[in-house]
GROMACS .gro file of C-alpha atoms in nm:
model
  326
    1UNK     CA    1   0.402  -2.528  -0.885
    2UNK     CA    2   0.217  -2.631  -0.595
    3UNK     CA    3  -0.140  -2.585  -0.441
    4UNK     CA    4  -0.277  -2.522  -0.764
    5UNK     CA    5  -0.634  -2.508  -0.753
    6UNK     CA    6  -0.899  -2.681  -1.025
    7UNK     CA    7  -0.943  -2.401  -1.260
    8UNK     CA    8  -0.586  -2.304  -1.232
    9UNK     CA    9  -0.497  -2.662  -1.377
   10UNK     CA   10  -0.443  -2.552  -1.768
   11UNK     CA   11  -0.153  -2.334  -1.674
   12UNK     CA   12  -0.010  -2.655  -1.466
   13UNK     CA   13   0.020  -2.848  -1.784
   14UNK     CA   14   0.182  -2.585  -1.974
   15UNK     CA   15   0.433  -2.487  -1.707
   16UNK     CA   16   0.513  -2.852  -1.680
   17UNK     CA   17   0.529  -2.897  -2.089
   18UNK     CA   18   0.738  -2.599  -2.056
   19UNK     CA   19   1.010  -2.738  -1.781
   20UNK     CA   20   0.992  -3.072  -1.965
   21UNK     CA   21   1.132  -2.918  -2.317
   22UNK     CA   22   1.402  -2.712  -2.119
   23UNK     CA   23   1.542  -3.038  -1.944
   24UNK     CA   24   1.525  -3.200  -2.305
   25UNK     CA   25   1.731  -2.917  -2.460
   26UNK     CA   26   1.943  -2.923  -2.203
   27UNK     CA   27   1.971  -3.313  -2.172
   28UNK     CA   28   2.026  -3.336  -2.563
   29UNK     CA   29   2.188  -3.023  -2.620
   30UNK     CA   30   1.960  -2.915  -2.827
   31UNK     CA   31   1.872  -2.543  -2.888
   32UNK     CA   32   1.449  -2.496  -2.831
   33UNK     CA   33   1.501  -2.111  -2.742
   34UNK     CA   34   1.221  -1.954  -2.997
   35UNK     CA   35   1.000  -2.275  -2.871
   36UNK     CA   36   1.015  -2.210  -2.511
   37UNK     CA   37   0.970  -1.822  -2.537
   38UNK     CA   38   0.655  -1.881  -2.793
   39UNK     CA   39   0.510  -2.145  -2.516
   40UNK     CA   40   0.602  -1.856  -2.214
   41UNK     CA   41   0.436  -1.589  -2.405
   42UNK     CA   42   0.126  -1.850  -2.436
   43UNK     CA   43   0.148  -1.899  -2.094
   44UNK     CA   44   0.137  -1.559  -1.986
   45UNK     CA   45  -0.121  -1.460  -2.225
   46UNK     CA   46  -0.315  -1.746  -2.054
   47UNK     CA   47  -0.278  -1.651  -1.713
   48UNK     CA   48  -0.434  -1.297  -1.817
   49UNK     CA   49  -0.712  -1.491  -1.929
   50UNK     CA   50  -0.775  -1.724  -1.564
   51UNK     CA   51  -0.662  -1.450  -1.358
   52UNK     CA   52  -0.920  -1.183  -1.521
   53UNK     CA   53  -1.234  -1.350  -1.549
   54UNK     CA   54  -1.234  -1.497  -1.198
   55UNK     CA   55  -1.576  -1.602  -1.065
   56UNK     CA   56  -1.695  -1.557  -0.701
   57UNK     CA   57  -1.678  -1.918  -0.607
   58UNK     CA   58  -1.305  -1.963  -0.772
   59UNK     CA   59  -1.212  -1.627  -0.544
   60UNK     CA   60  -1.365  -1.841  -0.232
   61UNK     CA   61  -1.167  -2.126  -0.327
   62UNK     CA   62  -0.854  -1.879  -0.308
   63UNK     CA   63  -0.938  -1.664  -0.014
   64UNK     CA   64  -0.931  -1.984   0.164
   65UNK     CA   65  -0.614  -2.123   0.003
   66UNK     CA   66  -0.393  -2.309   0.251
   67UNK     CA   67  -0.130  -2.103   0.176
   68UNK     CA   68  -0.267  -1.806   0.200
   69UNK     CA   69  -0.063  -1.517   0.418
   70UNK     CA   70  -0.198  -1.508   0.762
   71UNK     CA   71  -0.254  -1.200   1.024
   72UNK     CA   72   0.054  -1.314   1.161
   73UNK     CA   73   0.259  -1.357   0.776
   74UNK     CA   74   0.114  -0.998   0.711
   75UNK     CA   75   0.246  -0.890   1.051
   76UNK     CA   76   0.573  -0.977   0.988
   77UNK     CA   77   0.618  -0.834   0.656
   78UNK     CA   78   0.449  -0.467   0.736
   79UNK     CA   79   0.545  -0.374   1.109
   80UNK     CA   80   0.809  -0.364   1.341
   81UNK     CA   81   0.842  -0.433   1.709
   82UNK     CA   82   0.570  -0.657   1.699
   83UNK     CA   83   0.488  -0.777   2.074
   84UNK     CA   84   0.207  -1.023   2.118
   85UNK     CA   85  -0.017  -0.985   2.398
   86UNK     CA   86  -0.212  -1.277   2.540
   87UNK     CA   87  -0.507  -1.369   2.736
   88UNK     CA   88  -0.872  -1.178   2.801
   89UNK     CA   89  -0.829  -1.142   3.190
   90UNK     CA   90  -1.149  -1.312   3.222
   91UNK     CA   91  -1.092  -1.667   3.076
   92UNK     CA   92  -0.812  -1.738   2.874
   93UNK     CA   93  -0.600  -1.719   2.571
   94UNK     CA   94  -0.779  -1.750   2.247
   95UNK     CA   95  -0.508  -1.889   2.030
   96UNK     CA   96  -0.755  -1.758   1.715
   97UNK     CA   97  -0.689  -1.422   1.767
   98UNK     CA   98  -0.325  -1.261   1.798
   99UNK     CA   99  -0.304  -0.912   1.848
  100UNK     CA  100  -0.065  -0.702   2.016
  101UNK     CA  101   0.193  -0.382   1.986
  102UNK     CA  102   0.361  -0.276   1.661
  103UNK     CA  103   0.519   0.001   1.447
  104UNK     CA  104   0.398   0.085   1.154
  105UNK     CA  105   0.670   0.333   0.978
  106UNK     CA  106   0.760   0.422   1.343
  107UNK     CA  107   0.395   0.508   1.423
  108UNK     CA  108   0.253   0.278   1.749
  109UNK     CA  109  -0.024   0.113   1.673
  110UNK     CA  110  -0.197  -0.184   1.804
  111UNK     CA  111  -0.249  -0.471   1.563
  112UNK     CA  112  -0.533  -0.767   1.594
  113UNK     CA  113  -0.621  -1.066   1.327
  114UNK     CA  114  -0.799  -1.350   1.290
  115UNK     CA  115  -0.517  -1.631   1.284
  116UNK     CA  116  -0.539  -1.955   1.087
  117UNK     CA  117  -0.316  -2.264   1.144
  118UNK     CA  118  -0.056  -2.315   0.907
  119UNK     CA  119  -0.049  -2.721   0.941
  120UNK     CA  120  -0.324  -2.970   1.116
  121UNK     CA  121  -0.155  -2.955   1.433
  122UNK     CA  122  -0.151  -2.556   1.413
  123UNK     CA  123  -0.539  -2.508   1.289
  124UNK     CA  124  -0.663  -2.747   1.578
  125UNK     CA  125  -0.450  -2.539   1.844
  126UNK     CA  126  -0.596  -2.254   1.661
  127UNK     CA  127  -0.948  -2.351   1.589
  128UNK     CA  128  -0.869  -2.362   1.239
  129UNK     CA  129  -0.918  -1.928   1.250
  130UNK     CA  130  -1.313  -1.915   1.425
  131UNK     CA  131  -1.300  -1.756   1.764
  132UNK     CA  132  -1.408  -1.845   2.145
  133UNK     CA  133  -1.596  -1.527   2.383
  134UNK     CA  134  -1.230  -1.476   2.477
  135UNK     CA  135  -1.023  -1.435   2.114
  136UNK     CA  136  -1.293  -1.151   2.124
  137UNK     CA  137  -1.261  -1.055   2.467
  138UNK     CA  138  -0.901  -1.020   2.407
  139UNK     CA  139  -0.891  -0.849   2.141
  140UNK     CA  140  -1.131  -0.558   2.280
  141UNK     CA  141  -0.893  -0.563   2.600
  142UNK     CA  142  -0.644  -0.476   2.318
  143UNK     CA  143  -0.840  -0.194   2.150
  144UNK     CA  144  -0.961  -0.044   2.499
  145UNK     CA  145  -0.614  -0.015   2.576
  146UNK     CA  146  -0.525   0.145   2.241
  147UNK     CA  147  -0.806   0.397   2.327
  148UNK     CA  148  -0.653   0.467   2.630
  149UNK     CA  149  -0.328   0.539   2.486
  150UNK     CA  150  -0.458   0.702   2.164
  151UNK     CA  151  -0.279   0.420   1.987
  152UNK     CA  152  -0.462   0.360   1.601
  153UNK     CA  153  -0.608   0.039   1.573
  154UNK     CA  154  -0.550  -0.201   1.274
  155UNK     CA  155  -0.738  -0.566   1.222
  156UNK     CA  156  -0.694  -0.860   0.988
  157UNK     CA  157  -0.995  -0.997   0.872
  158UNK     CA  158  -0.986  -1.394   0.806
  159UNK     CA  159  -1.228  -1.625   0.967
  160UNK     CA  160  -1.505  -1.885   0.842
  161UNK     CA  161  -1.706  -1.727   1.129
  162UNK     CA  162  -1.691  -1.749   1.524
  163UNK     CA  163  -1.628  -2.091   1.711
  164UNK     CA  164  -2.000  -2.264   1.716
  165UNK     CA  165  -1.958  -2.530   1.941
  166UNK     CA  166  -2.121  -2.556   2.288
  167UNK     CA  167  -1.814  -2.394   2.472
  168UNK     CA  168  -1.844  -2.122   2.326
  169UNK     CA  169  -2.202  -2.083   2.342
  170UNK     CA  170  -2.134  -2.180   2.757
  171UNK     CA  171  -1.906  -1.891   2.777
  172UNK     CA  172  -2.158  -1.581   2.590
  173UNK     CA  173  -2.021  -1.580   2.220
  174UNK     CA  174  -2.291  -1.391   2.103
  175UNK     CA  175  -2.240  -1.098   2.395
  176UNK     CA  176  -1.864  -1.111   2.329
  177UNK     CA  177  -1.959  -1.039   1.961
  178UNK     CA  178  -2.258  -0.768   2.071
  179UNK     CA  179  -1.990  -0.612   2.294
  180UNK     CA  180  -1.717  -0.554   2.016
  181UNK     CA  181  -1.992  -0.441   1.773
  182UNK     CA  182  -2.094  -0.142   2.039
  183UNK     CA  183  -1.737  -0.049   2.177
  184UNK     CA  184  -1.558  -0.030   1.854
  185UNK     CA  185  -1.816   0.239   1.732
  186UNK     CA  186  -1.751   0.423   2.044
  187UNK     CA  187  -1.345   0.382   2.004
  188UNK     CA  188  -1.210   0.727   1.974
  189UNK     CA  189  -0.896   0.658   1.791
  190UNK     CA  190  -0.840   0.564   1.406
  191UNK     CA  191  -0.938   0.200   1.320
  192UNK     CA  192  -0.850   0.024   0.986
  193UNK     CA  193  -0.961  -0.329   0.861
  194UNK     CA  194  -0.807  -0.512   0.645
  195UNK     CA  195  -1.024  -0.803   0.464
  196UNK     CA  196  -0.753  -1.042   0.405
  197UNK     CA  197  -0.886  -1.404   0.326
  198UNK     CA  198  -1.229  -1.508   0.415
  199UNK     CA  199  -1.470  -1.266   0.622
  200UNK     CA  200  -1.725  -1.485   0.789
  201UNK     CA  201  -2.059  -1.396   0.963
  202UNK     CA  202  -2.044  -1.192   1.306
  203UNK     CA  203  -1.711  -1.402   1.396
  204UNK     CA  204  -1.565  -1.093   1.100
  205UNK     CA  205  -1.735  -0.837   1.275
  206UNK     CA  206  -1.616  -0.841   1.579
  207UNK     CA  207  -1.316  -0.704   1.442
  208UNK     CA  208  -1.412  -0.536   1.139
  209UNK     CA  209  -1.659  -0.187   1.266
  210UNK     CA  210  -1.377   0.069   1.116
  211UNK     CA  211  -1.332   0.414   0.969
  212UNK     CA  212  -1.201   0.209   0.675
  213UNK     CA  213  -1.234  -0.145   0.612
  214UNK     CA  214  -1.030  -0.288   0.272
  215UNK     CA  215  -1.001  -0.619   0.106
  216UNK     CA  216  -0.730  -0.796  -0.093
  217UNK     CA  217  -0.869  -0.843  -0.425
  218UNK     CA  218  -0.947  -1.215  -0.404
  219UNK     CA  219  -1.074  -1.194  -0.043
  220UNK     CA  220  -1.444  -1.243   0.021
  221UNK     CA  221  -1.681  -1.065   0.293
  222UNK     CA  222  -2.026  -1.220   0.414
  223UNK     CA  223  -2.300  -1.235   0.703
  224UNK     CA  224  -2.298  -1.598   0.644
  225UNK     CA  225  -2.026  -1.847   0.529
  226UNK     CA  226  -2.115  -2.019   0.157
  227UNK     CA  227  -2.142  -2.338   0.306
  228UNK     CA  228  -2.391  -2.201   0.612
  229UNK     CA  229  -2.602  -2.008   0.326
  230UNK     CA  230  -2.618  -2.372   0.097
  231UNK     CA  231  -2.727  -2.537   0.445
  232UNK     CA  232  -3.009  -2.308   0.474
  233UNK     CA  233  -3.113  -2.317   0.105
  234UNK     CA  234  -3.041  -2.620  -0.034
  235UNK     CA  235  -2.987  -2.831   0.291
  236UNK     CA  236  -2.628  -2.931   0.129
  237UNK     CA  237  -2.315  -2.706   0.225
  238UNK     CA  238  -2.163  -2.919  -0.063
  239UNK     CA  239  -2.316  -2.649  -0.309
  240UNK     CA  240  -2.140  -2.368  -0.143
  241UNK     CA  241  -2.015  -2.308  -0.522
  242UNK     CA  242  -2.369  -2.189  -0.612
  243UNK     CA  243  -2.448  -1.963  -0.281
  244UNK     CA  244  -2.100  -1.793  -0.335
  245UNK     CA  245  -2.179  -1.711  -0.695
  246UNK     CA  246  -2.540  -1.550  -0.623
  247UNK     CA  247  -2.420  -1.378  -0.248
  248UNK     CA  248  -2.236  -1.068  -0.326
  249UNK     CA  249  -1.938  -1.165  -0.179
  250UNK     CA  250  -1.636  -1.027  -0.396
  251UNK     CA  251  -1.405  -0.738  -0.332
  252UNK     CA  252  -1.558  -0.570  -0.636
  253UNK     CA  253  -1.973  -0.687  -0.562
  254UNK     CA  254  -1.878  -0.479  -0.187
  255UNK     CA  255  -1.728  -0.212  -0.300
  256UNK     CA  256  -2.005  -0.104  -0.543
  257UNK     CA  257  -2.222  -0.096  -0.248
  258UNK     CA  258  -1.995   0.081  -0.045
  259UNK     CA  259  -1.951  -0.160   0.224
  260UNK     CA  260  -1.568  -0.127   0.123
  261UNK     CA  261  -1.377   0.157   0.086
  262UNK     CA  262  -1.079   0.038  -0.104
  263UNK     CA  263  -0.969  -0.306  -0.325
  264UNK     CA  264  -0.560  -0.422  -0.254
  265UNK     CA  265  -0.437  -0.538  -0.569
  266UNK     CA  266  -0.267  -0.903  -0.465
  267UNK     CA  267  -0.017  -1.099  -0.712
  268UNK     CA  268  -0.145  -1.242  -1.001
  269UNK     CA  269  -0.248  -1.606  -0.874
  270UNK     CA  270  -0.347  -1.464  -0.518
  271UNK     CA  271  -0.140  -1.332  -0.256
  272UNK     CA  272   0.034  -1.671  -0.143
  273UNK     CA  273   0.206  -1.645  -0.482
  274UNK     CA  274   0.452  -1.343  -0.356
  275UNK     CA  275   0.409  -1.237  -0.014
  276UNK     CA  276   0.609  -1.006  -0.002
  277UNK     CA  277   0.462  -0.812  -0.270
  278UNK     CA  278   0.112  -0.875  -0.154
  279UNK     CA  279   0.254  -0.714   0.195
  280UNK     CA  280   0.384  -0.417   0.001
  281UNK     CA  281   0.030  -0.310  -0.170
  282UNK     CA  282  -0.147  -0.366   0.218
  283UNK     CA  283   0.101  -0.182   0.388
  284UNK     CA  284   0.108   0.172   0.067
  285UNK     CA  285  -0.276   0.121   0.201
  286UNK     CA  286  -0.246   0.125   0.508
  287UNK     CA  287  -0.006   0.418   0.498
  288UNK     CA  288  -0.205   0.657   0.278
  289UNK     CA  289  -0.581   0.597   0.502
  290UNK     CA  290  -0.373   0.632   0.879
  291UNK     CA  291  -0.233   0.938   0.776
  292UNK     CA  292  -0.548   1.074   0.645
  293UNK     CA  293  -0.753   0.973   0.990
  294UNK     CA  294  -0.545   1.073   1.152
  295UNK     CA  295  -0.599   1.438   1.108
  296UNK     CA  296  -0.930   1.369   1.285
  297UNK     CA  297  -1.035   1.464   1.595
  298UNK     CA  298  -1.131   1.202   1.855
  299UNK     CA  299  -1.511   1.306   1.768
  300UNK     CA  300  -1.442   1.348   1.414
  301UNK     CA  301  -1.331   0.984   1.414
  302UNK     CA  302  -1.620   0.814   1.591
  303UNK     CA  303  -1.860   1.038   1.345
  304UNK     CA  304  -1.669   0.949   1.086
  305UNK     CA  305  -1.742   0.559   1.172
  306UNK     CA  306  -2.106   0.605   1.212
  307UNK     CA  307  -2.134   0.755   0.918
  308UNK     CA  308  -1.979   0.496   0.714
  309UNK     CA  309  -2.164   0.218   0.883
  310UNK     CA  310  -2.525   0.396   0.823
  311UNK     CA  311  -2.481   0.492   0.422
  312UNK     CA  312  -2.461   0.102   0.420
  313UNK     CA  313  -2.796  -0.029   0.284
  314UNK     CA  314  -2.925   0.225   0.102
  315UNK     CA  315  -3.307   0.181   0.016
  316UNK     CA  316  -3.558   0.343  -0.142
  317UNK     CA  317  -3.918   0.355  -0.036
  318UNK     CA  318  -4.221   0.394  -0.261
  319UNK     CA  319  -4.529   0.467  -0.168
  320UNK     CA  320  -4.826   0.183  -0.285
  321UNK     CA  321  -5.060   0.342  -0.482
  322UNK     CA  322  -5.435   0.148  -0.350
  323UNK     CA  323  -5.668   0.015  -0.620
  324UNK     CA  324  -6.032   0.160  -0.599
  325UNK     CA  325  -6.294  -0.072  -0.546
  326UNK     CA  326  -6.621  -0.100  -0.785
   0.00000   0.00000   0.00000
């Protein structure tokens, strides 16, 4: 076992006792069959128990696991004839985003995600998943070119939030961000997000105004990062812990307000634990809410999107009764 987080580390020290009495038997010869199963069946029974009562800060600790599945693992795994597509035409290439043409059970479709590094190297190439004005820029040059050849539109979700540093800033982050925001209500083909790690602040956004947006089950969706909220509150991103418990953050907390329309089940453990598996339940997903928009209309669709986005926040006003004066 490897990558094992803190809370994870009771089932490390039974899967270890475990391999250390089968290399005995086997060593010694000695027959420990009704031992081992009775320790599996602990083990398993055990796992239920971590895996079931999983708090909001333990499901930020694995939506950010470095071995996660990327946009690009996910890509792999669900489409074929995946061509990546670089550059924004304006500035450059935004190594943070990848997007680019796919098939998705022979359907075209264009395909954009957030991208994470998979090593140092990788995540510094890659700005360790937060975009520049042109990962953004790119990625709408992708989607207004889907529109244009009424190709469905599907994003993965995974960033911290967008790039802060002054270059980006130099080069009009915040329009880049405005810009997606506006045009992808506007888009007139179906769009589907998919919530796959960490969804961070407008840097998420950008890619995430859909007819459906979905999260894996241990993936976590925010206008602010934990650490960014604990800076504000606390002055100390170290307590990111305590903001991600009390923000609302989980697949379940969104989905009971309807920000979500749908949880993916993942592998117990997380999605890194089986990939291919995790794929499977994202792409049956996938699937089931394409074929459904698309029996839309192009109008249907963008209707369809503003809808969603204005049931979010639903208040209630009451009106102050005044207190007569004597």
């Amino acid at each position: 076992m490897a990558g094992e987080l803190p809370f994870e580390q009771p089932l490390v020290e039974l899967k270890n006792k475990i391999d250390e009495l089968k290399r005995f038997g086997e060593e010694k010869n000695i027959d420990f069959t009704e031992e081992i199963a009775r320790l599996e069946q602990r083990y398993a029974k055990l796992a239920e128990d971590i895996y079931t009562t999983i708090s909001p800060s333990q499901k930020m600790h694995l939506a950010r696991h470095h071995q996660r599945p990327t946009a690009l693992d996910f890509i792999q795994h669900i489409f074929t004839d995946f061509i990546e597509m670089h550059g924004d035409r304006l500035y450059g290439d935004d190594l943070a985003i990848v997007g680019g043409l796919a098939r998705l059970n022979g359907i075209p479709v264009t395909v954009i995600g957030h991208q994470r590094g998979k090593d140092t190297k990788d995540n510094i190439a890659r700005f360790f998943g937060s975009p520049h004005p042109e990962g953004f820029r790119k990625a709408l040059r992708l989607m207004q070119q889907a529109d244009k050849f009424k190709r469905p539109i599907i994003t993965f979700i995974d960033t911290k939030g967008a790039y802060p540093g002054n270059t980006a800033e130099e080069r009009g982050q915040s329009e880049a961000i405005a810009r997606n925001l506006r045009d992808m209500m506007l888009l007139r083909v179906p769009v589907i997000c998919v919530v796959i790690g960490e969804g961070g602040s407008g840097g998420a956004l950008a890619l995430g105004v859909g007819n459906r947006v979905l999260m894996l089950e241990n993936a976590i969706y925010s206008a602010i990062s934990p650490n960014g909220a604990a800076s504000i509150l606390w002055k100390d991103a170290s307590k990111a812990d305590q903001a991600a418990e009390a923000m609302k953050i989980t697949a379940d907390d969104l989905k009971e307000m309807d920000v979500i329309e749908e949880i993916i089940p993942e592998p117990q453990g997380g999605a890194h634990k089986d990939v291919p598996a995790a794929s499977a339940e994202v792409k049956e997903a996938l699937v089931r809410h394409l074929a459904e928009l698309l029996e839309m209309s192009a109008d249907e669709l963008r209707e369809d999107r503003y809808e969603k986005f204005r049931r979010i926040g639903v208040f209630e006003e009451q009106t102050k009764v005044g207190s007569t004066e004597s």
